[in-house]
Amino acid sequence: DLPRDARQQLSRLFVESQLESTNTFLLERFAQGAGHAEVCVAEVQTAGRGRRGRSWHGSWGAGIHFSLGWCFESGVAAIEGLSLAIGVSMAELLQTFGVDILLKWPNDLLVEHHGEIHKLGGILTEVRGDMEGPCEVVIGIGLNVAFGEADRQRLEQSAAGLHELVPGLSRNALISSMIDELMALLPRFERQGFGAWQADWNARHYYTNRAVVLQQGSRYWEGIAQGVNEQGNLAVRIDDREVIFSGGEISLRAS
Ligand code: ATP
Ligand code: BTN
């Protein structure tokens, strides 16, 4: 029930050395009746997660792990494409630090380094609410910074850290700009939806016109990735048809 402009101020900042997961922490804050415009940062997560129950790894000092809670006045449907819009805004912010970010549908931040593509970070958006009423959203961002060889060996895919690209970049400076960006993005997203970010997302999509495999559970589709539509759903050319995939449980990789 706060006035509109008060709703748009950061309300609390939790800075913790170790937590299970910053997303879990803020989901619990919402369960206790708080959470809106709260940010939680953790140096280390003991159960950091990605989508589909996969884990997010980051040792002491290796990365940035934080979440922001936001209560949307509209229902769950209105936040379609939110992770993608955040991907664009994080990419644009990192550009100001001299880093070129490519995006992978739906929620990965990639960089090209020494001619190879690496995962730099990811966004995990978790929602509680129904289609009609207000909904509570926790936006979690993980970004590799001083990502070492030991960290890399724990992953199945190729990863990079920001210090390989911008040595000495301050995590504190970056995290505070990331929070500012999100606080500016959320009210705008509530008004305009994903359409306002669609063209910029497509311009950064690494897989456009590349052969990809999409997987959902035990089902696989092979095709040529296109762009995303106004809802943030990915179009893939499969034989002569265009098939539309929506985020959720689907993952994409190069074929
Ligand atoms: P993808 O494998 O393309 O990321 P996805 O987006 O469906 O698919 P998620 O479940 O969102 O995957 O993310 C977890 C993935 O991220 C796992 O493959 C995991 O190995 C990888 N991963 C975990 N921690 C890191 C990290 N710090 N840097 C890069 N990748 C990581
Ligand atoms: C992805 O899999 O690409 C998304 C990873 C999201 C990781 C971040 S780290 C901060 C927040 N807390 C979590 O448990 N996950 C997200």
mmCIF file of C-alpha atoms and ligand atoms in Angstrom:
data_model
loop_
_atom_site.group_PDB
_atom_site.id
_atom_site.type_symbol
_atom_site.label_atom_id
_atom_site.label_comp_id
_atom_site.label_asym_id
_atom_site.label_seq_id
_atom_site.Cartn_x
_atom_site.Cartn_y
_atom_site.Cartn_z
ATOM 1 C CA ASP A 1 0.000 0.000 0.000
ATOM 2 C CA LEU A 2 2.974 2.318 -0.323
ATOM 3 C CA PRO A 3 2.642 5.397 -2.549
ATOM 4 C CA ARG A 4 3.865 4.733 -6.080
ATOM 5 C CA ASP A 5 7.236 6.487 -5.780
ATOM 6 C CA ALA A 6 7.995 4.817 -2.420
ATOM 7 C CA ARG A 7 7.325 1.440 -4.040
ATOM 8 C CA GLN A 8 10.180 2.225 -6.393
ATOM 9 C CA GLN A 9 12.852 2.844 -3.741
ATOM 10 C CA LEU A 10 15.138 0.068 -2.580
ATOM 11 C CA SER A 11 13.662 -0.975 0.739
ATOM 12 C CA ARG A 12 16.278 -3.291 2.271
ATOM 13 C CA LEU A 13 19.716 -4.557 1.408
ATOM 14 C CA PHE A 14 20.918 -7.815 2.986
ATOM 15 C CA VAL A 15 24.610 -8.563 2.567
ATOM 16 C CA GLU A 16 25.502 -12.057 3.755
ATOM 17 C CA SER A 17 28.721 -14.011 3.649
ATOM 18 C CA GLN A 18 27.037 -17.396 3.123
ATOM 19 C CA LEU A 19 23.496 -18.475 2.323
ATOM 20 C CA GLU A 20 21.828 -21.458 0.697
ATOM 21 C CA SER A 21 20.566 -19.309 -2.140
ATOM 22 C CA THR A 22 19.746 -15.612 -2.374
ATOM 23 C CA ASN A 23 16.591 -16.556 -4.318
ATOM 24 C CA THR A 24 15.460 -18.865 -1.505
ATOM 25 C CA PHE A 25 16.180 -16.111 1.038
ATOM 26 C CA LEU A 26 13.904 -13.630 -0.746
ATOM 27 C CA LEU A 27 11.177 -16.214 -1.425
ATOM 28 C CA GLU A 28 11.140 -16.723 2.343
ATOM 29 C CA ARG A 29 10.934 -12.946 2.894
ATOM 30 C CA PHE A 30 7.856 -12.902 0.648
ATOM 31 C CA ALA A 31 6.386 -15.824 2.587
ATOM 32 C CA GLN A 32 6.791 -13.665 5.717
ATOM 33 C CA GLY A 33 4.927 -10.755 4.101
ATOM 34 C CA ALA A 34 8.006 -8.666 3.127
ATOM 35 C CA GLY A 35 10.343 -8.877 0.116
ATOM 36 C CA HIS A 36 9.248 -6.027 -2.154
ATOM 37 C CA ALA A 37 12.203 -3.969 -3.421
ATOM 38 C CA GLU A 38 14.564 -5.947 -1.196
ATOM 39 C CA VAL A 39 17.978 -7.062 -2.359
ATOM 40 C CA CYS A 40 20.016 -9.913 -0.987
ATOM 41 C CA VAL A 41 23.686 -10.390 -1.835
ATOM 42 C CA ALA A 42 25.747 -13.412 -0.798
ATOM 43 C CA GLU A 43 29.473 -13.986 -1.148
ATOM 44 C CA VAL A 44 28.876 -17.720 -1.337
ATOM 45 C CA GLN A 45 25.782 -19.884 -1.856
ATOM 46 C CA THR A 46 25.740 -23.447 -0.592
ATOM 47 C CA ALA A 47 22.755 -24.362 -2.790
ATOM 48 C CA GLY A 48 22.771 -21.772 -5.570
ATOM 49 C CA ARG A 49 20.479 -22.870 -8.360
ATOM 50 C CA GLY A 50 19.815 -22.444 -12.048
ATOM 51 C CA ARG A 51 16.728 -23.576 -13.893
ATOM 52 C CA ARG A 52 15.295 -27.087 -13.729
ATOM 53 C CA GLY A 53 16.938 -27.912 -10.408
ATOM 54 C CA ARG A 54 20.465 -27.491 -11.736
ATOM 55 C CA SER A 55 23.057 -25.927 -9.508
ATOM 56 C CA TRP A 56 24.831 -22.586 -9.795
ATOM 57 C CA HIS A 57 28.425 -22.664 -8.725
ATOM 58 C CA GLY A 58 30.562 -19.851 -7.305
ATOM 59 C CA SER A 59 33.381 -20.200 -4.775
ATOM 60 C CA TRP A 60 34.544 -17.452 -2.376
ATOM 61 C CA GLY A 61 35.354 -14.316 -4.343
ATOM 62 C CA ALA A 62 34.554 -15.928 -7.700
ATOM 63 C CA GLY A 63 31.379 -14.125 -8.578
ATOM 64 C CA ILE A 64 28.424 -11.880 -7.905
ATOM 65 C CA HIS A 65 25.331 -13.576 -6.540
ATOM 66 C CA PHE A 66 22.311 -11.521 -5.680
ATOM 67 C CA SER A 67 18.527 -11.418 -5.877
ATOM 68 C CA LEU A 68 15.943 -8.689 -5.950
ATOM 69 C CA GLY A 69 12.322 -9.121 -4.863
ATOM 70 C CA TRP A 70 9.519 -7.253 -6.624
ATOM 71 C CA CYS A 71 5.782 -7.377 -6.219
ATOM 72 C CA PHE A 72 4.028 -6.862 -9.560
ATOM 73 C CA GLU A 73 0.533 -5.447 -9.367
ATOM 74 C CA SER A 74 -0.500 -7.414 -12.437
ATOM 75 C CA GLY A 75 -0.689 -11.219 -12.584
ATOM 76 C CA VAL A 76 1.861 -13.834 -13.622
ATOM 77 C CA ALA A 77 1.125 -13.467 -17.367
ATOM 78 C CA ALA A 78 2.420 -9.879 -17.342
ATOM 79 C CA ILE A 79 5.945 -10.943 -16.428
ATOM 80 C CA GLU A 80 6.487 -13.042 -19.535
ATOM 81 C CA GLY A 81 9.840 -12.067 -20.996
ATOM 82 C CA LEU A 82 11.084 -10.439 -17.775
ATOM 83 C CA SER A 83 14.289 -12.537 -17.611
ATOM 84 C CA LEU A 84 15.028 -11.644 -21.217
ATOM 85 C CA ALA A 85 14.525 -7.911 -20.637
ATOM 86 C CA ILE A 86 16.877 -8.166 -17.652
ATOM 87 C CA GLY A 87 19.401 -9.957 -19.868
ATOM 88 C CA VAL A 88 19.361 -6.993 -22.266
ATOM 89 C CA SER A 89 19.737 -4.433 -19.492
ATOM 90 C CA MET A 90 22.635 -6.348 -17.893
ATOM 91 C CA ALA A 91 24.297 -6.635 -21.317
ATOM 92 C CA GLU A 92 23.932 -2.882 -21.873
ATOM 93 C CA LEU A 93 25.342 -2.162 -18.437
ATOM 94 C CA LEU A 94 28.332 -4.454 -19.002
ATOM 95 C CA GLN A 95 28.911 -2.707 -22.322
ATOM 96 C CA THR A 96 29.648 0.478 -20.347
ATOM 97 C CA PHE A 97 32.472 -1.491 -18.646
ATOM 98 C CA GLY A 98 33.763 -2.488 -22.100
ATOM 99 C CA VAL A 99 32.332 -6.039 -22.187
ATOM 100 C CA ASP A 100 30.384 -7.298 -25.224
ATOM 101 C CA ILE A 101 27.641 -9.636 -24.089
ATOM 102 C CA LEU A 102 25.774 -12.117 -26.237
ATOM 103 C CA LEU A 103 22.537 -13.686 -25.094
ATOM 104 C CA LYS A 104 21.371 -17.270 -25.143
ATOM 105 C CA TRP A 105 17.684 -17.985 -24.877
ATOM 106 C CA PRO A 106 16.169 -17.779 -22.400
ATOM 107 C CA ASN A 107 18.431 -16.709 -19.552
ATOM 108 C CA ASP A 108 22.162 -16.901 -20.207
ATOM 109 C CA LEU A 109 24.762 -14.166 -20.558
ATOM 110 C CA LEU A 110 27.608 -15.230 -22.843
ATOM 111 C CA VAL A 111 30.930 -13.781 -23.909
ATOM 112 C CA GLU A 112 33.186 -14.586 -26.811
ATOM 113 C CA HIS A 113 36.800 -14.889 -25.699
ATOM 114 C CA HIS A 114 39.742 -16.145 -27.753
ATOM 115 C CA GLY A 115 37.249 -17.088 -30.473
ATOM 116 C CA GLU A 116 35.174 -19.307 -28.203
ATOM 117 C CA ILE A 117 31.840 -18.801 -26.551
ATOM 118 C CA HIS A 118 31.615 -18.997 -22.731
ATOM 119 C CA LYS A 119 28.873 -18.626 -20.143
ATOM 120 C CA LEU A 120 29.480 -15.548 -17.995
ATOM 121 C CA GLY A 121 26.256 -15.471 -16.040
ATOM 122 C CA GLY A 122 22.619 -16.359 -15.785
ATOM 123 C CA ILE A 123 19.291 -15.061 -14.562
ATOM 124 C CA LEU A 124 16.799 -17.109 -12.574
ATOM 125 C CA THR A 125 13.355 -15.566 -12.131
ATOM 126 C CA GLU A 126 10.981 -17.289 -9.717
ATOM 127 C CA VAL A 127 7.346 -16.255 -9.362
ATOM 128 C CA ARG A 128 4.639 -16.788 -6.759
ATOM 129 C CA GLY A 129 1.079 -15.721 -7.512
ATOM 130 C CA ASP A 130 -1.799 -16.403 -9.879
ATOM 131 C CA MET A 131 -2.811 -15.252 -13.346
ATOM 132 C CA GLU A 132 -5.021 -12.369 -12.180
ATOM 133 C CA GLY A 133 -3.870 -10.823 -8.916
ATOM 134 C CA PRO A 134 -0.519 -9.358 -7.865
ATOM 135 C CA CYS A 135 2.499 -11.631 -8.061
ATOM 136 C CA GLU A 136 5.770 -11.819 -6.194
ATOM 137 C CA VAL A 137 8.878 -12.172 -8.274
ATOM 138 C CA VAL A 138 12.402 -12.991 -7.190
ATOM 139 C CA ILE A 139 15.047 -12.153 -9.765
ATOM 140 C CA GLY A 140 18.372 -13.871 -9.138
ATOM 141 C CA ILE A 141 21.534 -13.020 -11.029
ATOM 142 C CA GLY A 142 24.808 -14.893 -10.971
ATOM 143 C CA LEU A 143 27.827 -13.416 -12.730
ATOM 144 C CA ASN A 144 31.340 -14.851 -12.824
ATOM 145 C CA VAL A 145 34.064 -12.373 -11.939
ATOM 146 C CA ALA A 146 37.310 -13.906 -10.621
ATOM 147 C CA PHE A 147 36.415 -17.335 -11.934
ATOM 148 C CA GLY A 148 39.350 -19.704 -11.552
ATOM 149 C CA GLU A 149 40.427 -23.023 -12.990
ATOM 150 C CA ALA A 150 39.037 -24.941 -9.997
ATOM 151 C CA ASP A 151 35.613 -23.312 -10.529
ATOM 152 C CA ARG A 152 35.710 -24.109 -14.219
ATOM 153 C CA GLN A 153 36.462 -27.769 -13.656
ATOM 154 C CA ARG A 154 33.235 -28.206 -11.729
ATOM 155 C CA LEU A 155 31.098 -27.309 -14.763
ATOM 156 C CA GLU A 156 29.943 -29.276 -17.782
ATOM 157 C CA GLN A 157 30.074 -26.227 -20.011
ATOM 158 C CA SER A 158 32.605 -23.586 -20.824
ATOM 159 C CA ALA A 159 32.565 -20.575 -18.468
ATOM 160 C CA ALA A 160 34.442 -17.289 -18.217
ATOM 161 C CA GLY A 161 34.809 -14.556 -15.605
ATOM 162 C CA LEU A 162 34.780 -10.786 -16.033
ATOM 163 C CA HIS A 163 38.356 -10.429 -14.787
ATOM 164 C CA GLU A 164 39.571 -12.235 -17.907
ATOM 165 C CA LEU A 165 38.028 -9.386 -19.906
ATOM 166 C CA VAL A 166 38.353 -6.391 -17.550
ATOM 167 C CA PRO A 167 41.096 -7.089 -14.987
ATOM 168 C CA GLY A 168 40.489 -5.416 -11.639
ATOM 169 C CA LEU A 169 36.812 -4.638 -12.230
ATOM 170 C CA SER A 170 35.223 -3.889 -8.850
ATOM 171 C CA ARG A 171 32.444 -6.247 -7.819
ATOM 172 C CA ASN A 172 30.985 -3.595 -5.515
ATOM 173 C CA ALA A 173 30.835 -0.965 -8.262
ATOM 174 C CA LEU A 174 29.241 -3.436 -10.636
ATOM 175 C CA ILE A 175 26.698 -4.808 -8.209
ATOM 176 C CA SER A 176 25.514 -1.354 -7.228
ATOM 177 C CA SER A 177 25.027 -0.410 -10.905
ATOM 178 C CA MET A 178 23.214 -3.703 -11.496
ATOM 179 C CA ILE A 179 20.782 -2.920 -8.676
ATOM 180 C CA ASP A 180 20.219 0.599 -10.062
ATOM 181 C CA GLU A 181 19.528 -0.845 -13.514
ATOM 182 C CA LEU A 182 17.007 -3.340 -12.173
ATOM 183 C CA MET A 183 15.237 -0.722 -10.071
ATOM 184 C CA ALA A 184 14.841 1.416 -13.201
ATOM 185 C CA LEU A 185 13.827 -1.509 -15.398
ATOM 186 C CA LEU A 186 11.066 -2.986 -13.250
ATOM 187 C CA PRO A 187 8.581 -0.076 -13.287
ATOM 188 C CA ARG A 188 9.213 0.348 -17.016
ATOM 189 C CA PHE A 189 8.662 -3.362 -17.626
ATOM 190 C CA GLU A 190 5.395 -3.153 -15.664
ATOM 191 C CA ARG A 191 4.208 -0.424 -18.042
ATOM 192 C CA GLN A 192 5.556 -1.689 -21.366
ATOM 193 C CA GLY A 193 6.133 -5.445 -21.167
ATOM 194 C CA PHE A 194 8.868 -7.284 -23.063
ATOM 195 C CA GLY A 195 8.072 -5.637 -26.441
ATOM 196 C CA ALA A 196 10.256 -2.660 -25.474
ATOM 197 C CA TRP A 197 13.336 -4.948 -25.237
ATOM 198 C CA GLN A 198 12.545 -7.398 -28.058
ATOM 199 C CA ALA A 199 14.659 -5.779 -30.816
ATOM 200 C CA ASP A 200 17.665 -5.306 -28.528
ATOM 201 C CA TRP A 201 17.388 -8.893 -27.317
ATOM 202 C CA ASN A 202 17.313 -10.210 -30.878
ATOM 203 C CA ALA A 203 20.291 -8.050 -31.825
ATOM 204 C CA ARG A 204 22.388 -9.810 -29.173
ATOM 205 C CA HIS A 205 21.139 -13.371 -29.661
ATOM 206 C CA TYR A 206 24.151 -15.586 -30.351
ATOM 207 C CA TYR A 207 22.136 -18.461 -31.842
ATOM 208 C CA THR A 208 20.148 -16.628 -34.534
ATOM 209 C CA ASN A 209 20.467 -18.633 -37.781
ATOM 210 C CA ARG A 210 22.484 -21.343 -36.008
ATOM 211 C CA ALA A 211 21.577 -25.010 -35.800
ATOM 212 C CA VAL A 212 20.256 -25.832 -32.334
ATOM 213 C CA VAL A 213 18.710 -28.637 -30.321
ATOM 214 C CA LEU A 214 15.906 -27.881 -27.904
ATOM 215 C CA GLN A 215 15.190 -30.299 -25.131
ATOM 216 C CA GLN A 216 12.229 -30.713 -22.834
ATOM 217 C CA GLY A 217 12.472 -33.769 -20.624
ATOM 218 C CA SER A 218 13.003 -36.688 -23.010
ATOM 219 C CA ARG A 219 11.816 -34.762 -26.106
ATOM 220 C CA TYR A 220 14.205 -33.161 -28.570
ATOM 221 C CA TRP A 221 13.694 -30.791 -31.513
ATOM 222 C CA GLU A 222 16.379 -29.856 -34.032
ATOM 223 C CA GLY A 223 16.183 -26.728 -36.127
ATOM 224 C CA ILE A 224 17.571 -23.313 -36.915
ATOM 225 C CA ALA A 225 17.047 -20.711 -34.205
ATOM 226 C CA GLN A 226 15.394 -17.426 -35.188
ATOM 227 C CA GLY A 227 14.535 -14.524 -32.910
ATOM 228 C CA VAL A 228 12.097 -14.043 -30.038
ATOM 229 C CA ASN A 229 8.582 -12.623 -30.356
ATOM 230 C CA GLU A 230 6.937 -9.886 -28.243
ATOM 231 C CA GLN A 231 6.392 -12.372 -25.419
ATOM 232 C CA GLY A 232 10.011 -13.526 -25.409
ATOM 233 C CA ASN A 233 9.177 -16.910 -26.952
ATOM 234 C CA LEU A 234 11.791 -18.312 -29.337
ATOM 235 C CA ALA A 235 10.981 -19.104 -32.972
ATOM 236 C CA VAL A 236 12.826 -22.101 -34.415
ATOM 237 C CA ARG A 237 12.669 -23.190 -38.057
ATOM 238 C CA ILE A 238 12.100 -26.951 -38.109
ATOM 239 C CA ASP A 239 11.933 -28.319 -41.666
ATOM 240 C CA ASP A 240 9.577 -25.851 -43.324
ATOM 241 C CA ARG A 241 7.668 -24.823 -40.231
ATOM 242 C CA GLU A 242 8.281 -22.164 -37.635
ATOM 243 C CA VAL A 243 7.769 -23.578 -34.153
ATOM 244 C CA ILE A 244 7.460 -21.287 -31.121
ATOM 245 C CA PHE A 245 9.021 -22.350 -27.815
ATOM 246 C CA SER A 246 8.298 -20.709 -24.489
ATOM 247 C CA GLY A 247 10.911 -20.693 -21.686
ATOM 248 C CA GLY A 248 9.937 -22.809 -18.703
ATOM 249 C CA GLU A 249 11.460 -26.233 -18.809
ATOM 250 C CA ILE A 250 13.095 -25.999 -22.224
ATOM 251 C CA SER A 251 16.827 -25.742 -22.773
ATOM 252 C CA LEU A 252 18.732 -24.923 -25.913
ATOM 253 C CA ARG A 253 22.156 -25.942 -27.157
ATOM 254 C CA ALA A 254 24.140 -25.896 -30.378
ATOM 255 C CA SER A 255 23.580 -29.009 -32.478
HETATM 256 P P1 ATP B 1 22.511 -24.011 -20.026
HETATM 257 O O1 ATP B 1 23.179 -25.301 -19.752
HETATM 258 O O2 ATP B 1 22.526 -23.596 -21.408
HETATM 259 O O3 ATP B 1 22.878 -22.907 -19.097
HETATM 260 P P2 ATP B 1 20.075 -23.782 -18.872
HETATM 261 O O4 ATP B 1 20.014 -22.300 -19.038
HETATM 262 O O5 ATP B 1 18.858 -24.565 -19.042
HETATM 263 O O6 ATP B 1 21.057 -24.355 -19.854
HETATM 264 P P3 ATP B 1 20.406 -23.642 -16.132
HETATM 265 O O7 ATP B 1 19.786 -24.754 -15.440
HETATM 266 O O8 ATP B 1 19.699 -22.342 -16.216
HETATM 267 O O9 ATP B 1 20.810 -24.139 -17.538
HETATM 268 O O10 ATP B 1 21.823 -23.294 -15.524
HETATM 269 C C1 ATP B 1 22.635 -24.215 -14.954
HETATM 270 C C2 ATP B 1 23.794 -24.457 -15.885
HETATM 271 O O11 ATP B 1 24.800 -23.503 -15.623
HETATM 272 C C3 ATP B 1 24.400 -25.807 -15.684
HETATM 273 O O12 ATP B 1 24.741 -26.319 -16.957
HETATM 274 C C4 ATP B 1 25.683 -25.542 -14.891
HETATM 275 O O13 ATP B 1 26.707 -26.438 -15.238
HETATM 276 C C5 ATP B 1 26.044 -24.157 -15.357
HETATM 277 N N1 ATP B 1 26.729 -23.360 -14.347
HETATM 278 C C6 ATP B 1 26.642 -23.451 -12.994
HETATM 279 N N2 ATP B 1 27.382 -22.517 -12.395
HETATM 280 C C7 ATP B 1 27.958 -21.799 -13.392
HETATM 281 C C8 ATP B 1 28.843 -20.700 -13.420
HETATM 282 N N3 ATP B 1 29.265 -20.099 -12.306
HETATM 283 N N4 ATP B 1 29.222 -20.236 -14.634
HETATM 284 C C9 ATP B 1 28.794 -20.786 -15.777
HETATM 285 N N5 ATP B 1 27.958 -21.827 -15.824
HETATM 286 C C10 ATP B 1 27.546 -22.335 -14.648
HETATM 287 C C1 BTN B 2 21.246 -19.947 -14.923
HETATM 288 O O1 BTN B 2 21.175 -21.112 -14.694
HETATM 289 O O2 BTN B 2 21.756 -19.536 -15.946
HETATM 290 C C2 BTN B 2 20.711 -18.988 -13.888
HETATM 291 C C3 BTN B 2 21.629 -18.957 -12.719
HETATM 292 C C4 BTN B 2 21.163 -17.989 -11.665
HETATM 293 C C5 BTN B 2 22.110 -17.974 -10.495
HETATM 294 C C6 BTN B 2 21.746 -16.910 -9.504
HETATM 295 S S1 BTN B 2 23.014 -16.640 -8.304
HETATM 296 C C7 BTN B 2 21.934 -15.658 -7.350
HETATM 297 C C8 BTN B 2 20.581 -16.331 -7.405
HETATM 298 N N1 BTN B 2 20.459 -17.352 -6.384
HETATM 299 C C9 BTN B 2 20.328 -18.572 -6.903
HETATM 300 O O3 BTN B 2 20.211 -19.613 -6.238
HETATM 301 N N2 BTN B 2 20.337 -18.504 -8.234
HETATM 302 C C10 BTN B 2 20.478 -17.153 -8.706
#
